[in-house]
PDB file of C-alpha atoms in Angstrom:
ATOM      1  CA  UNK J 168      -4.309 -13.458  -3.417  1.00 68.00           C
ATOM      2  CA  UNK J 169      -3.049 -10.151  -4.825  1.00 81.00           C
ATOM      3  CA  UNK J 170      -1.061 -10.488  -7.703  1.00 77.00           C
ATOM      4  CA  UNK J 171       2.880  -8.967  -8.550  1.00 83.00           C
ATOM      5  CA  UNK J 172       3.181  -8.041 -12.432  1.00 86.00           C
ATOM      6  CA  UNK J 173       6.466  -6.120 -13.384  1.00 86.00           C
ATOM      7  CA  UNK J 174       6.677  -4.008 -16.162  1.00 83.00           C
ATOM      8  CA  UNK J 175       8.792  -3.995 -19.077  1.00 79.00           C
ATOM      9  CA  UNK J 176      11.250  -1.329 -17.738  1.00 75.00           C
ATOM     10  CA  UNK J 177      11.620  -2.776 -14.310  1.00 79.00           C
ATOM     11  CA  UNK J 178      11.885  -6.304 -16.199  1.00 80.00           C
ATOM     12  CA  UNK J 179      14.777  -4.424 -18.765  1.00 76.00           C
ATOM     13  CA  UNK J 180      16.462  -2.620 -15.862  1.00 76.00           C
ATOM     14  CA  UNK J 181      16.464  -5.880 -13.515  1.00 78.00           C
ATOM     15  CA  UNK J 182      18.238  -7.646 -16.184  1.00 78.00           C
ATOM     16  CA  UNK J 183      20.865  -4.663 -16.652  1.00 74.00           C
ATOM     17  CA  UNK J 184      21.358  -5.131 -12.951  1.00 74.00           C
ATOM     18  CA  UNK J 185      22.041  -8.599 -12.803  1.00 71.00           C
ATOM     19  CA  UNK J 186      24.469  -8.700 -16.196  1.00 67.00           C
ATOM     20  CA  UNK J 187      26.742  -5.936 -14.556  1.00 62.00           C
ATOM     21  CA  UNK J 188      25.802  -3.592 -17.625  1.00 60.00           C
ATOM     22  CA  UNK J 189      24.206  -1.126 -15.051  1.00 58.00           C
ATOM     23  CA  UNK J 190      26.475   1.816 -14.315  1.00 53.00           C
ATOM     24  CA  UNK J 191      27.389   2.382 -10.487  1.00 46.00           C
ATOM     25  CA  UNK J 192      26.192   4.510  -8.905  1.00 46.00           C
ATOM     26  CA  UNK J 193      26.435   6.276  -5.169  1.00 44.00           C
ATOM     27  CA  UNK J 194      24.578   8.448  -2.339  1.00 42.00           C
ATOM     28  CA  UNK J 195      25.211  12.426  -2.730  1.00 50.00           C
ATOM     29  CA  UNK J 196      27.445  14.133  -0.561  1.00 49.00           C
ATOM     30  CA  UNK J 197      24.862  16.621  -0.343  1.00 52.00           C
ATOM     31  CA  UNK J 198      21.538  17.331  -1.380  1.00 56.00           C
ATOM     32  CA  UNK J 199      22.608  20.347  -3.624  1.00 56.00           C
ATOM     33  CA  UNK J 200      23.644  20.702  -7.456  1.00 64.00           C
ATOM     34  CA  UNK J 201      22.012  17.402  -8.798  1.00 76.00           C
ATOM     35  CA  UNK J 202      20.787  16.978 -12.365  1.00 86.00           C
ATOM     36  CA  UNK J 203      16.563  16.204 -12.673  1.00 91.00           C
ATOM     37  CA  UNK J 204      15.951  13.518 -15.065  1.00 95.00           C
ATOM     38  CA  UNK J 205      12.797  11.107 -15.527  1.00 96.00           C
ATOM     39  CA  UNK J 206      11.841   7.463 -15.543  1.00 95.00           C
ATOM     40  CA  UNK J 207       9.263   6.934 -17.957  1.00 96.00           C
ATOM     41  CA  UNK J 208       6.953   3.537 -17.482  1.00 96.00           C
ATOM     42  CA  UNK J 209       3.551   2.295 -18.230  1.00 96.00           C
ATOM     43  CA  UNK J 210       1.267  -0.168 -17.344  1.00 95.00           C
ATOM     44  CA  UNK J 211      -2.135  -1.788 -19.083  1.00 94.00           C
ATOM     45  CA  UNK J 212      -4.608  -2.536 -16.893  1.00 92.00           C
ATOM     46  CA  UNK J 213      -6.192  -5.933 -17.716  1.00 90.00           C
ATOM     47  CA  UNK J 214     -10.247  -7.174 -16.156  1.00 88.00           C
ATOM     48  CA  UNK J 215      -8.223  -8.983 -13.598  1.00 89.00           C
ATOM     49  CA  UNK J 216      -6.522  -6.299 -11.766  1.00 90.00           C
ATOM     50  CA  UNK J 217      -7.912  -5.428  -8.390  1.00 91.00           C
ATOM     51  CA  UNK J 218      -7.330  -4.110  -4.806  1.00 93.00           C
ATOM     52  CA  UNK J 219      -4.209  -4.776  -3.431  1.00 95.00           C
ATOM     53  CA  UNK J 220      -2.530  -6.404  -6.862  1.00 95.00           C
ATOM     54  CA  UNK J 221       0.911  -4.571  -6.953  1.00 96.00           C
ATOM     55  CA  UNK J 222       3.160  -3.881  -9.873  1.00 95.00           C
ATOM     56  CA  UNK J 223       6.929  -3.537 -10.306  1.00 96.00           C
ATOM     57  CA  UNK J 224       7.082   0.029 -11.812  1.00 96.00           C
ATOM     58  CA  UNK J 225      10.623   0.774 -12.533  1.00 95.00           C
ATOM     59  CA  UNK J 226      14.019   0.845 -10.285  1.00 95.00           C
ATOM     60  CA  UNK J 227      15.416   3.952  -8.997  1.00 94.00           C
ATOM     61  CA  UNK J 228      19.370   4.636  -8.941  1.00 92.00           C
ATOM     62  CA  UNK J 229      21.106   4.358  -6.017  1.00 90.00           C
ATOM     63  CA  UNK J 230      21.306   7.874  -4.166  1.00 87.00           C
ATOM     64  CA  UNK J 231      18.479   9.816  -6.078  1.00 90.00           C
ATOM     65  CA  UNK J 232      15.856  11.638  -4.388  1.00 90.00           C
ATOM     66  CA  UNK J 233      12.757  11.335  -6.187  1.00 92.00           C
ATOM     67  CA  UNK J 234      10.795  15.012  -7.037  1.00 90.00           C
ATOM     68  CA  UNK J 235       7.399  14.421  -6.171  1.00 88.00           C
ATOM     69  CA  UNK J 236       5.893  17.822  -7.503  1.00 87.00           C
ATOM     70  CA  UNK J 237       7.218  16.513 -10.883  1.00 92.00           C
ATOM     71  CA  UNK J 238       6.368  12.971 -10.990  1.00 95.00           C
ATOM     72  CA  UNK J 239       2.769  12.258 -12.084  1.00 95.00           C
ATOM     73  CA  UNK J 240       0.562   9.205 -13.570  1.00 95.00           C
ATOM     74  CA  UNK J 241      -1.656   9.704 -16.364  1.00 94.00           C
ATOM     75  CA  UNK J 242      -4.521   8.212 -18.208  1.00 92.00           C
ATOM     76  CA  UNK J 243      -7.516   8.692 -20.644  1.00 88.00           C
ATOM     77  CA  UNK J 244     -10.477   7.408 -18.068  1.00 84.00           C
ATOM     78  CA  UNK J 245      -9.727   4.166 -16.614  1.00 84.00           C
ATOM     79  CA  UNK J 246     -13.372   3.020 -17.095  1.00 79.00           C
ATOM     80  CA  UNK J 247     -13.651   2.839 -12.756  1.00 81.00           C
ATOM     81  CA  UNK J 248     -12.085   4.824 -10.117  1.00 82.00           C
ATOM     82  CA  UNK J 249      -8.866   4.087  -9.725  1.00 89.00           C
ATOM     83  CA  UNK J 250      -6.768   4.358  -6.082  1.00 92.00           C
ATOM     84  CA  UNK J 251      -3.090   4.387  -5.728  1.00 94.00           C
ATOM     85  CA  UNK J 252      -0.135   4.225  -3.723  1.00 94.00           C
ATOM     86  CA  UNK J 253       3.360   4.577  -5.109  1.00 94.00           C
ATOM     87  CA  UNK J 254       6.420   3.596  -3.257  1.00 93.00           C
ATOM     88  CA  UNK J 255       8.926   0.587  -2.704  1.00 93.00           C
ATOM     89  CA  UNK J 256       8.231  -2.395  -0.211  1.00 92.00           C
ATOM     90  CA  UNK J 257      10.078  -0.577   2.975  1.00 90.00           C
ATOM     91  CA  UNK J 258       7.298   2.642   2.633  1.00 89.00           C
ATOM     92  CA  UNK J 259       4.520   1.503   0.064  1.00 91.00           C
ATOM     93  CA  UNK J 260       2.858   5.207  -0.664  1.00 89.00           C
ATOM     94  CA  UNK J 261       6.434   6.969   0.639  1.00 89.00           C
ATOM     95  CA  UNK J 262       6.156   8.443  -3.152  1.00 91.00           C
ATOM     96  CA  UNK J 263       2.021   9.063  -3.851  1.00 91.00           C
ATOM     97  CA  UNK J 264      -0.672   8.228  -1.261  1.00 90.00           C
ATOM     98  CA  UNK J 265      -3.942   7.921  -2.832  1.00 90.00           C
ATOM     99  CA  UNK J 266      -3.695   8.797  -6.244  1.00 90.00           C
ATOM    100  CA  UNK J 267      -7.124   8.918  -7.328  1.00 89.00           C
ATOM    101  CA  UNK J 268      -7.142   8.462 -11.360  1.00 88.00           C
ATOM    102  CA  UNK J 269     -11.111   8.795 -12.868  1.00 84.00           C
ATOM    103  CA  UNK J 270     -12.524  10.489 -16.015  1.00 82.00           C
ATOM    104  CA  UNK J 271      -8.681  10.530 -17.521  1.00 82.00           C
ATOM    105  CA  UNK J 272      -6.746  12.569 -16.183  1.00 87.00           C
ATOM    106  CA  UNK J 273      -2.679  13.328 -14.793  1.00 92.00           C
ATOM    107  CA  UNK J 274      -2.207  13.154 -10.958  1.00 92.00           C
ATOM    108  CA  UNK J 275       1.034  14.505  -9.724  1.00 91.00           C
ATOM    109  CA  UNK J 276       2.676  12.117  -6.562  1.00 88.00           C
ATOM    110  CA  UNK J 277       2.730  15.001  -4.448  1.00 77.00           C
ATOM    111  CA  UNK J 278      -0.535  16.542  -4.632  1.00 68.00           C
ATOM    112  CA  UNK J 279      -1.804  12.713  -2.385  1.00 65.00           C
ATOM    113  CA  UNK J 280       0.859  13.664   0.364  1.00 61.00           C
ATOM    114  CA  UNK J 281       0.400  14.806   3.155  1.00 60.00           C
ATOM    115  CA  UNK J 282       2.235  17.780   5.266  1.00 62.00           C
ATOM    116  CA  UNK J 283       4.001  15.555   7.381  1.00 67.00           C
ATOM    117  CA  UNK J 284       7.933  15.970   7.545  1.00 70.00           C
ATOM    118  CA  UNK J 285       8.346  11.969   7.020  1.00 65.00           C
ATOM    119  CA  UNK J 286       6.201  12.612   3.817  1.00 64.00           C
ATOM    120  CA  UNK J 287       8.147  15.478   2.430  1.00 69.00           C
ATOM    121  CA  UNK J 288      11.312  15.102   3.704  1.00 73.00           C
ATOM    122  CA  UNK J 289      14.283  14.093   1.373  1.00 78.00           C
ATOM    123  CA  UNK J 290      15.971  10.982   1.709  1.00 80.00           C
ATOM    124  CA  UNK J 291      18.393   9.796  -0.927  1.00 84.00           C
ATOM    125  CA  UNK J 292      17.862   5.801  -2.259  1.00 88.00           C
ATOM    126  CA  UNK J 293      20.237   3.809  -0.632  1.00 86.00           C
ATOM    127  CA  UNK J 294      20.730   1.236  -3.286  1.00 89.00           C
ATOM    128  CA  UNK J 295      19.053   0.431  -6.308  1.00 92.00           C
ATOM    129  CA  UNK J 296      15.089   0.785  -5.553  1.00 92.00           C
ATOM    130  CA  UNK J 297      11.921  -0.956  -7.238  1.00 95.00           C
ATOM    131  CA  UNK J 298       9.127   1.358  -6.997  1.00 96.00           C
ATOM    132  CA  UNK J 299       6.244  -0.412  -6.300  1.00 97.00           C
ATOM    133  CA  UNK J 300       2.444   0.267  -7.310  1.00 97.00           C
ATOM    134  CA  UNK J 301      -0.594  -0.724  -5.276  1.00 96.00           C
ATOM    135  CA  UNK J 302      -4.092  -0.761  -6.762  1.00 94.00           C
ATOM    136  CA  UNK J 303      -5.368   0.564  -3.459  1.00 93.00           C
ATOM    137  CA  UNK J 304      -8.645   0.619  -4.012  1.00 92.00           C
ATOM    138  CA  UNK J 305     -10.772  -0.221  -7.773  1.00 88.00           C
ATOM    139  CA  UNK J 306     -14.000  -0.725  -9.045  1.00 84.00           C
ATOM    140  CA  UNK J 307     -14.082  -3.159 -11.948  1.00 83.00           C
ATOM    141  CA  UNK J 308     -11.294  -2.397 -13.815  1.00 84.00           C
ATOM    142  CA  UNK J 309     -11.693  -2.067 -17.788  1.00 87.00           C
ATOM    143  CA  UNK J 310      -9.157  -4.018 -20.114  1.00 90.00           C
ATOM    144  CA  UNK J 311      -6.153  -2.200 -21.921  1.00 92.00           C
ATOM    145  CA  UNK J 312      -5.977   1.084 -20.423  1.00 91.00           C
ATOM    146  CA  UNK J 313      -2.314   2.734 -20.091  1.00 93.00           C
ATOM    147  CA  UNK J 314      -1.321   4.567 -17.443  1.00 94.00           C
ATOM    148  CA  UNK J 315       1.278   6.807 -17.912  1.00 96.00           C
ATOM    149  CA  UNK J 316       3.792   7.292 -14.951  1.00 97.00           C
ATOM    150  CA  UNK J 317       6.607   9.988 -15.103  1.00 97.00           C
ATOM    151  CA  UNK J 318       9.191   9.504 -12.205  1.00 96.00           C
ATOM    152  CA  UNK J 319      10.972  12.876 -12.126  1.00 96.00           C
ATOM    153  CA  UNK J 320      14.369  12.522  -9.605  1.00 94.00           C
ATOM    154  CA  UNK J 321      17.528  14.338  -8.332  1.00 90.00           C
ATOM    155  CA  UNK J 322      20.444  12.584  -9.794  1.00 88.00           C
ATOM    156  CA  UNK J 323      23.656  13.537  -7.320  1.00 79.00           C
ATOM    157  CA  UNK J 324      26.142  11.051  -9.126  1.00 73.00           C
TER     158      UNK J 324
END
């Protein structure tokens, strides 16, 4: 059975959620004049992670568009070839489709997608999001390796 491991910021920002202490937020009037900021998570890989084990990245605001060109994972080499998909449980690779992470290296999420208009259109969150990692493929996966995700995103609150 594939396993669900969350990481420390989507743990830290699920419990900000729940206590209130998260500020509110709301969808953009338009898609113009937002402010880019970045999510910044990891993840250790561990002997026991294989294909199809998901992971709880991080949550996205509430009306954000997520920049794909300047998100990226990164990593010194992951000891296997490495597959992902990055998205949330509605659209599992809506983010990165087959991030391919070997011999170390940074990936950006929009360098996987492709040319399709439901792939590259923009569409603001519509509440708070989890972004959601698949291992979707893996070799045998080496213990205690970090990958490095940047989630770059249009902030129009």
């Amino acid at each position: 059975m594939a396993a669900l491991t969350n990481t420390t910021l989507f743990t830290n920002q699920a419990a900000a959620l729940l206590d209130g202490s998260e500020r509110p937020t709301r969808s953009p009037s338009s898609l113009t004049g937002g402010t880019l900021k970045c999510l910044l998570a990891t993840f250790t890989t561990a002997t026991t992670n294989a294909t199809g084990d998901t992971f709880n990245l991080c949550y996205l605001p509430k009306g954000v568009v997520v920049s794909r060109g300047n998100s990226h994972v990164s990593c010194v080499d992951p000891g296997t070839t490495l597959t992902l998909d990055i998205g949330t449980s509605a659209n599992t690779d809506v983010y990165a489709d087959g991030i391919i992470l070997a011999d170390g290296k940074t990936v950006t999420f929009g360098s996987t997608l492709a040319g399709a208009e439901a792939d590259l259109a923009f569409a603001a969150t519509t509440d708070n999001t989890p972004v959601i990692v698949t291992i979707a493929d893996a070799g045998t996966v080496s213990a205690n390796k970090v990958l490095y995700f940047t989630i770059a995103y249009w902030d129009f609150n």
